[in-house]
Amino acid sequence: MAPTRGPRVKKGLLERLDSGEVVVGDGSFLLTLEKRGYVKAGLWTPEAVAEHPHAFRQLHMEFLRAGSDVMQTFTFSASDDNMESQYFEHAVEAVWAVEVLKESGKPVAATMCIGPEGDIHGVTPGECAVKLVKAGASVVGVNCQFGPWTSLKTMSLMKEALQAAGLRAHLMVQSLGFHMPDCGKGGFLDLPEYPFALEPRVATRWDIQKYAREAYNLGVRYIGGCCGFEPYHIRAIAEELAPERGFLPPASEKHGSWGSGLNTHTKPWIRARARREYWENLRPASGRPLCPSLSKPDA
């Protein structure tokens, strides 16, 4: 499929989801802007929006060019009385938020920062999803805290519970862009590498293409990322789901599908990598001789 900008028909979120369209979300702001020198780690406050608006605008443009349909505002931890946790790790708090937002008359999408074990108080992912839909959410799912495969497992539990309860809602997933099978209930916050040494865990673009396909096959139609998701990860989602969307993002003009651009390389062994089978079956090395395969999360 040749890269095109594709149609830009103005539709509402629910209109798109109701028609079965794929909606591609955005990626990381906090960790990405911290790496670029615009955000201070710790409280992770979003003063960069006021101090360096060009940096924030540039990241938005990169996600847009990579294929994002939705770019969120960078308002995390921006309230006057900063909450102890702005994450939605408690089903009851998420329900309150949905009830308040419903008063606006706008569609409500509600995602929680939970894994397969459920929320802080032991409410299962399925129960969380049911509570959110009954409160009025039209879109439910998970974001942050956990990696792609853990997040998809949580989404599967949510879907099963909604079906069992006879409830309908669209599904949304925005996982972390890191591999973290060793995480406990607290997610990546408990890893000793958080937040300054997570780079060896970064997912490849091919990992994210697999994540996008598995999410789609599960029935998720709003697919994006959270911390660790760079624009090239979003491009991977857009490229994997290009057949369903009907077009490729502008950023694909500079990227051959499954490494096809390597056909022009001067080295024959690199030219041999210009095929899907090579990248799908690759097992990337960390490059660290004594790198532990897993970490012991902090209690």
C-alpha positions as a printed NumPy array, in Angstrom:
array([[  0.   ,   0.   ,   0.   ],
       [  1.508,   3.294,  -1.065],
       [  1.807,   5.976,   1.637],
       [ -0.915,   8.592,   1.481],
       [ -2.203,  11.2  ,   3.854],
       [ -5.593,   9.57 ,   3.73 ],
       [ -9.005,  11.11 ,   4.242],
       [ -9.498,  13.679,   6.981],
       [-13.249,  13.539,   7.393],
       [-14.453,  15.207,  10.579],
       [-16.216,  12.639,  12.722],
       [-16.807,  12.351,  16.43 ],
       [-15.032,   9.674,  18.435],
       [-18.138,   7.577,  18.993],
       [-19.204,   7.976,  15.379],
       [-15.887,   6.502,  14.302],
       [-15.954,   3.685,  16.834],
       [-19.602,   2.854,  16.165],
       [-18.772,   2.382,  12.486],
       [-15.933,   0.003,  13.354],
       [-13.11 ,   2.388,  12.478],
       [ -9.728,   2.105,  14.154],
       [ -8.783,   5.146,  16.205],
       [ -5.046,   5.508,  16.768],
       [ -4.098,   7.27 ,  19.977],
       [ -0.947,   9.172,  20.855],
       [  2.068,   8.223,  22.942],
       [  4.326,   9.401,  25.739],
       [  4.573,  12.995,  26.938],
       [  5.998,  12.92 ,  30.465],
       [  8.938,  10.567,  29.958],
       [  9.583,  11.737,  26.417],
       [  9.713,  15.428,  27.336],
       [ 11.84 ,  14.627,  30.4  ],
       [ 14.364,  12.875,  28.172],
       [ 14.4  ,  15.926,  25.92 ],
       [ 15.055,  18.246,  28.846],
       [ 11.678,  19.955,  29.259],
       [ 10.113,  18.168,  32.245],
       [ 11.496,  17.517,  35.726],
       [ 11.122,  13.979,  37.043],
       [  9.455,  13.489,  40.399],
       [  6.222,  15.436,  40.475],
       [  6.191,  15.328,  36.658],
       [  4.374,  18.656,  36.435],
       [  3.496,  19.954,  32.937],
       [  5.024,  23.432,  33.129],
       [  6.666,  22.709,  29.761],
       [  3.38 ,  23.662,  28.09 ],
       [  3.893,  27.249,  29.299],
       [  7.692,  27.401,  29.421],
       [  8.501,  25.58 ,  26.181],
       [  5.311,  25.398,  24.096],
       [  7.322,  24.74 ,  20.938],
       [  8.609,  21.443,  22.376],
       [  5.118,  20.284,  23.255],
       [  3.776,  21.423,  19.876],
       [  6.572,  19.602,  18.054],
       [  5.81 ,  16.332,  19.863],
       [  2.134,  16.702,  18.985],
       [  3.086,  17.205,  15.341],
       [  5.306,  14.121,  15.403],
       [  2.503,  11.955,  16.778],
       [  0.119,  13.415,  14.202],
       [  2.522,  12.701,  11.338],
       [  3.067,   9.182,  12.691],
       [ -0.638,   8.436,  12.4  ],
       [ -2.367,   9.557,  15.613],
       [ -6.027,  10.462,  15.302],
       [ -6.158,  11.853,  18.839],
       [ -3.608,  13.976,  20.7  ],
       [ -4.296,  14.474,  24.379],
       [ -3.604,  17.634,  26.343],
       [ -0.536,  17.577,  28.569],
       [ -2.309,  18.358,  31.844],
       [ -1.161,  15.449,  33.982],
       [ -0.564,  16.589,  37.579],
       [ -1.623,  20.146,  36.757],
       [ -4.247,  20.714,  39.451],
       [ -3.709,  23.427,  42.106],
       [ -3.791,  20.9  ,  44.918],
       [ -1.784,  18.137,  43.309],
       [ -3.43 ,  14.799,  44.043],
       [ -1.321,  12.117,  45.722],
       [ -1.904,  10.003,  42.635],
       [ -3.483,  11.353,  39.47 ],
       [ -3.594,   7.693,  38.239],
       [ -7.028,   6.031,  38.357],
       [ -6.062,   2.986,  40.41 ],
       [ -9.341,   2.96 ,  42.366],
       [-12.553,   1.949,  40.604],
       [-14.617,   4.157,  42.892],
       [-12.669,   7.296,  41.925],
       [-12.939,   6.469,  38.237],
       [-16.697,   6.019,  38.616],
       [-16.982,   9.418,  40.316],
       [-15.064,  10.997,  37.426],
       [-17.345,   9.393,  34.85 ],
       [-20.449,  10.584,  36.682],
       [-19.149,  14.158,  36.778],
       [-18.039,  14.119,  33.135],
       [-21.407,  12.779,  31.982],
       [-22.923,  16.081,  33.128],
       [-21.085,  17.763,  30.237],
       [-23.207,  15.896,  27.727],
       [-20.075,  14.69 ,  25.939],
       [-19.063,  11.042,  25.378],
       [-16.863,   9.724,  28.183],
       [-13.827,   7.483,  27.699],
       [-12.494,   6.058,  30.967],
       [ -9.248,   4.124,  31.335],
       [ -7.684,   2.802,  34.513],
       [ -4.068,   2.176,  35.489],
       [ -4.531,  -1.444,  36.473],
       [ -3.242,  -4.859,  35.499],
       [ -4.841,  -8.32 ,  35.566],
       [ -4.972,  -8.242,  39.385],
       [ -7.35 ,  -5.298,  39.346],
       [ -7.407,  -2.067,  41.299],
       [ -5.771,  -1.138,  44.611],
       [ -8.674,  -2.578,  46.592],
       [ -8.867,  -5.84 ,  44.676],
       [-11.722,  -4.936,  42.336],
       [-11.127,  -7.136,  39.292],
       [-10.608,  -5.645,  35.821],
       [-13.957,  -7.061,  34.774],
       [-15.746,  -5.488,  37.727],
       [-14.012,  -2.168,  37.006],
       [-15.202,  -2.221,  33.403],
       [-18.777,  -3.044,  34.409],
       [-18.832,  -0.259,  37.008],
       [-17.504,   2.288,  34.512],
       [-20.034,   1.375,  31.825],
       [-22.912,   1.422,  34.288],
       [-21.735,   4.877,  35.396],
       [-22.046,   6.067,  31.8  ],
       [-18.683,   5.512,  30.083],
       [-18.94 ,   4.784,  26.37 ],
       [-15.298,   3.714,  26.057],
       [-13.388,   1.761,  28.709],
       [ -9.944,   0.279,  29.019],
       [ -6.484,   0.636,  30.508],
       [ -3.518,   2.966,  30.196],
       [  0.009,   3.219,  31.635],
       [  1.624,   1.167,  34.427],
       [  1.98 ,  -2.078,  32.42 ],
       [  3.472,  -3.278,  29.147],
       [  1.669,  -4.318,  25.955],
       [  1.044,  -7.979,  26.698],
       [ -0.063,  -7.437,  30.285],
       [ -2.365,  -4.625,  29.175],
       [ -3.955,  -6.843,  26.534],
       [ -4.533,  -9.559,  29.12 ],
       [ -6.334,  -6.984,  31.27 ],
       [ -8.401,  -5.861,  28.274],
       [ -9.432,  -9.461,  27.645],
       [-10.711,  -9.735,  31.225],
       [-12.667,  -6.497,  30.816],
       [-14.229,  -7.658,  27.562],
       [-15.277, -11.014,  29.027],
       [-16.949,  -9.351,  32.009],
       [-18.841,  -6.848,  29.867],
       [-20.128,  -9.619,  27.631],
       [-21.179, -11.696,  30.64 ],
       [-23.071,  -8.685,  32.053],
       [-24.776,  -8.004,  28.742],
       [-23.168,  -4.563,  28.513],
       [-21.753,  -2.869,  25.424],
       [-18.859,  -0.437,  25.292],
       [-15.94 ,   0.334,  23.043],
       [-12.519,  -0.824,  24.194],
       [ -9.405,   1.358,  24.5  ],
       [ -5.808,   0.4  ,  25.31 ],
       [ -2.764,   2.637,  25.741],
       [ -0.012,   0.502,  27.252],
       [  3.54 ,   1.387,  28.176],
       [  6.211,   1.015,  25.513],
       [  8.351,  -1.235,  27.718],
       [  8.694,  -4.972,  28.307],
       [  7.959,  -5.681,  31.957],
       [  6.717,  -9.208,  32.654],
       [  8.39 ,  -8.991,  36.069],
       [  6.09 ,  -6.209,  37.297],
       [  3.792,  -6.785,  40.218],
       [  0.541,  -5.03 ,  40.987],
       [  2.26 ,  -1.635,  41.111],
       [  3.473,  -1.837,  37.539],
       [  6.639,  -0.12 ,  36.367],
       [  6.692,   2.254,  39.337],
       [  8.06 ,  -0.613,  41.431],
       [ 10.885,  -1.5  ,  39.059],
       [ 14.352,  -0.486,  40.292],
       [ 15.052,   0.967,  36.826],
       [ 12.16 ,   3.461,  37.04 ],
       [ 12.362,   6.124,  35.718],
       [ 15.924,   6.717,  34.533],
       [ 17.167,   3.31 ,  33.327],
       [ 14.24 ,   1.811,  31.433],
       [ 15.858,   2.018,  27.995],
       [ 16.89 ,  -1.681,  27.799],
       [ 13.2  ,  -2.538,  28.129],
       [ 11.943,  -0.369,  25.243],
       [  9.723,  -2.259,  22.804],
       [ 10.807,  -2.375,  19.176],
       [  8.557,  -1.133,  16.397],
       [  7.944,  -4.777,  15.48 ],
       [  6.781,  -5.551,  19.018],
       [  4.276,  -2.729,  18.717],
       [  3.014,  -3.936,  15.353],
       [  2.268,  -7.269,  17.046],
       [  0.615,  -5.445,  19.95 ],
       [ -1.579,  -3.484,  17.526],
       [ -2.65 ,  -6.607,  15.662],
       [ -3.429,  -8.548,  18.847],
       [ -5.385,  -5.602,  20.235],
       [ -7.392,  -5.365,  17.022],
       [ -8.085,  -9.111,  16.997],
       [ -9.299,  -8.811,  20.59 ],
       [-11.852,  -6.26 ,  19.485],
       [-10.081,  -3.119,  20.702],
       [-10.593,  -0.239,  18.292],
       [ -8.923,   2.649,  20.166],
       [ -5.241,   1.711,  20.234],
       [ -2.413,   3.942,  21.386],
       [  0.384,   4.155,  23.911],
       [  1.546,   5.776,  27.105],
       [  4.989,   6.249,  28.717],
       [  7.777,   4.999,  26.471],
       [  5.746,   5.279,  23.253],
       [  7.709,   7.398,  20.805],
       [  6.272,   8.584,  17.461],
       [  7.852,   5.636,  15.63 ],
       [  5.84 ,   3.299,  17.878],
       [  2.656,   5.099,  16.873],
       [  3.731,   4.78 ,  13.237],
       [  4.064,   1.036,  13.808],
       [  0.426,   0.875,  14.946],
       [ -0.698,   2.91 ,  11.939],
       [  1.299,   0.743,   9.533],
       [  0.086,  -2.546,  10.993],
       [ -3.529,  -1.415,  10.787],
       [ -3.208,   0.38 ,   7.437],
       [ -5.32 ,  -2.291,   5.663],
       [ -8.167,  -1.651,   8.098],
       [ -7.785,   2.141,   8.024],
       [ -7.304,   2.321,   4.26 ],
       [ -4.195,   4.511,   4.312],
       [ -0.701,   4.927,   5.7  ],
       [  0.441,   7.914,   7.776],
       [  2.648,  10.648,   6.281],
       [  5.649,   9.372,   8.29 ],
       [  5.565,   6.147,   6.278],
       [  6.832,   8.082,   3.273],
       [ 10.275,   7.681,   4.854],
       [  9.835,   4.106,   6.033],
       [  9.576,   0.99 ,   3.898],
       [  7.174,  -1.665,   5.129],
       [  8.927,  -4.405,   7.12 ],
       [ 12.371,  -2.998,   6.335],
       [ 11.894,  -3.01 ,   2.565],
       [ 13.999,   0.144,   2.282],
       [ 17.064,  -1.959,   3.091],
       [ 16.887,  -3.357,  -0.449],
       [ 19.11 ,  -0.451,  -1.5  ],
       [ 21.791,  -1.017,   1.156],
       [ 25.362,  -1.588,  -0.056],
       [ 25.963,  -4.61 ,   2.221],
       [ 24.372,  -7.877,   1.006],
       [ 23.774,  -9.249,   4.501],
       [ 21.83 ,  -6.115,   5.374],
       [ 19.89 ,  -6.265,   2.114],
       [ 18.871,  -9.773,   3.209],
       [ 17.028,  -8.2  ,   6.157],
       [ 14.55 ,  -6.428,   3.887],
       [ 11.769,  -8.916,   4.599],
       [  9.012,  -9.395,   7.112],
       [ 10.121, -12.866,   8.222],
       [ 13.458, -11.525,   9.436],
       [ 12.017,  -8.794,  11.686],
       [  9.076, -10.853,  12.926],
       [ 11.372, -13.59 ,  14.201],
       [ 14.176, -11.406,  15.539],
       [ 15.048, -11.714,  19.227],
       [ 16.772,  -8.403,  20.052],
       [ 19.771,  -8.55 ,  22.372],
       [ 20.32 ,  -6.108,  25.207],
       [ 24.033,  -5.746,  24.457],
       [ 24.796,  -6.119,  28.164],
       [ 26.803,  -9.276,  28.982],
       [ 25.635,  -9.387,  32.599],
       [ 22.149,  -7.967,  32.054],
       [ 19.57 ,  -9.735,  34.257],
       [ 16.625, -11.087,  32.322],
       [ 14.236,  -9.828,  35.004],
       [ 14.326,  -7.423,  37.934],
       [ 13.112,  -7.766,  41.486],
       [ 10.44 ,  -5.073,  41.973],
       [ 10.57 ,  -2.993,  45.146],
       [  8.076,  -3.934,  47.821]])
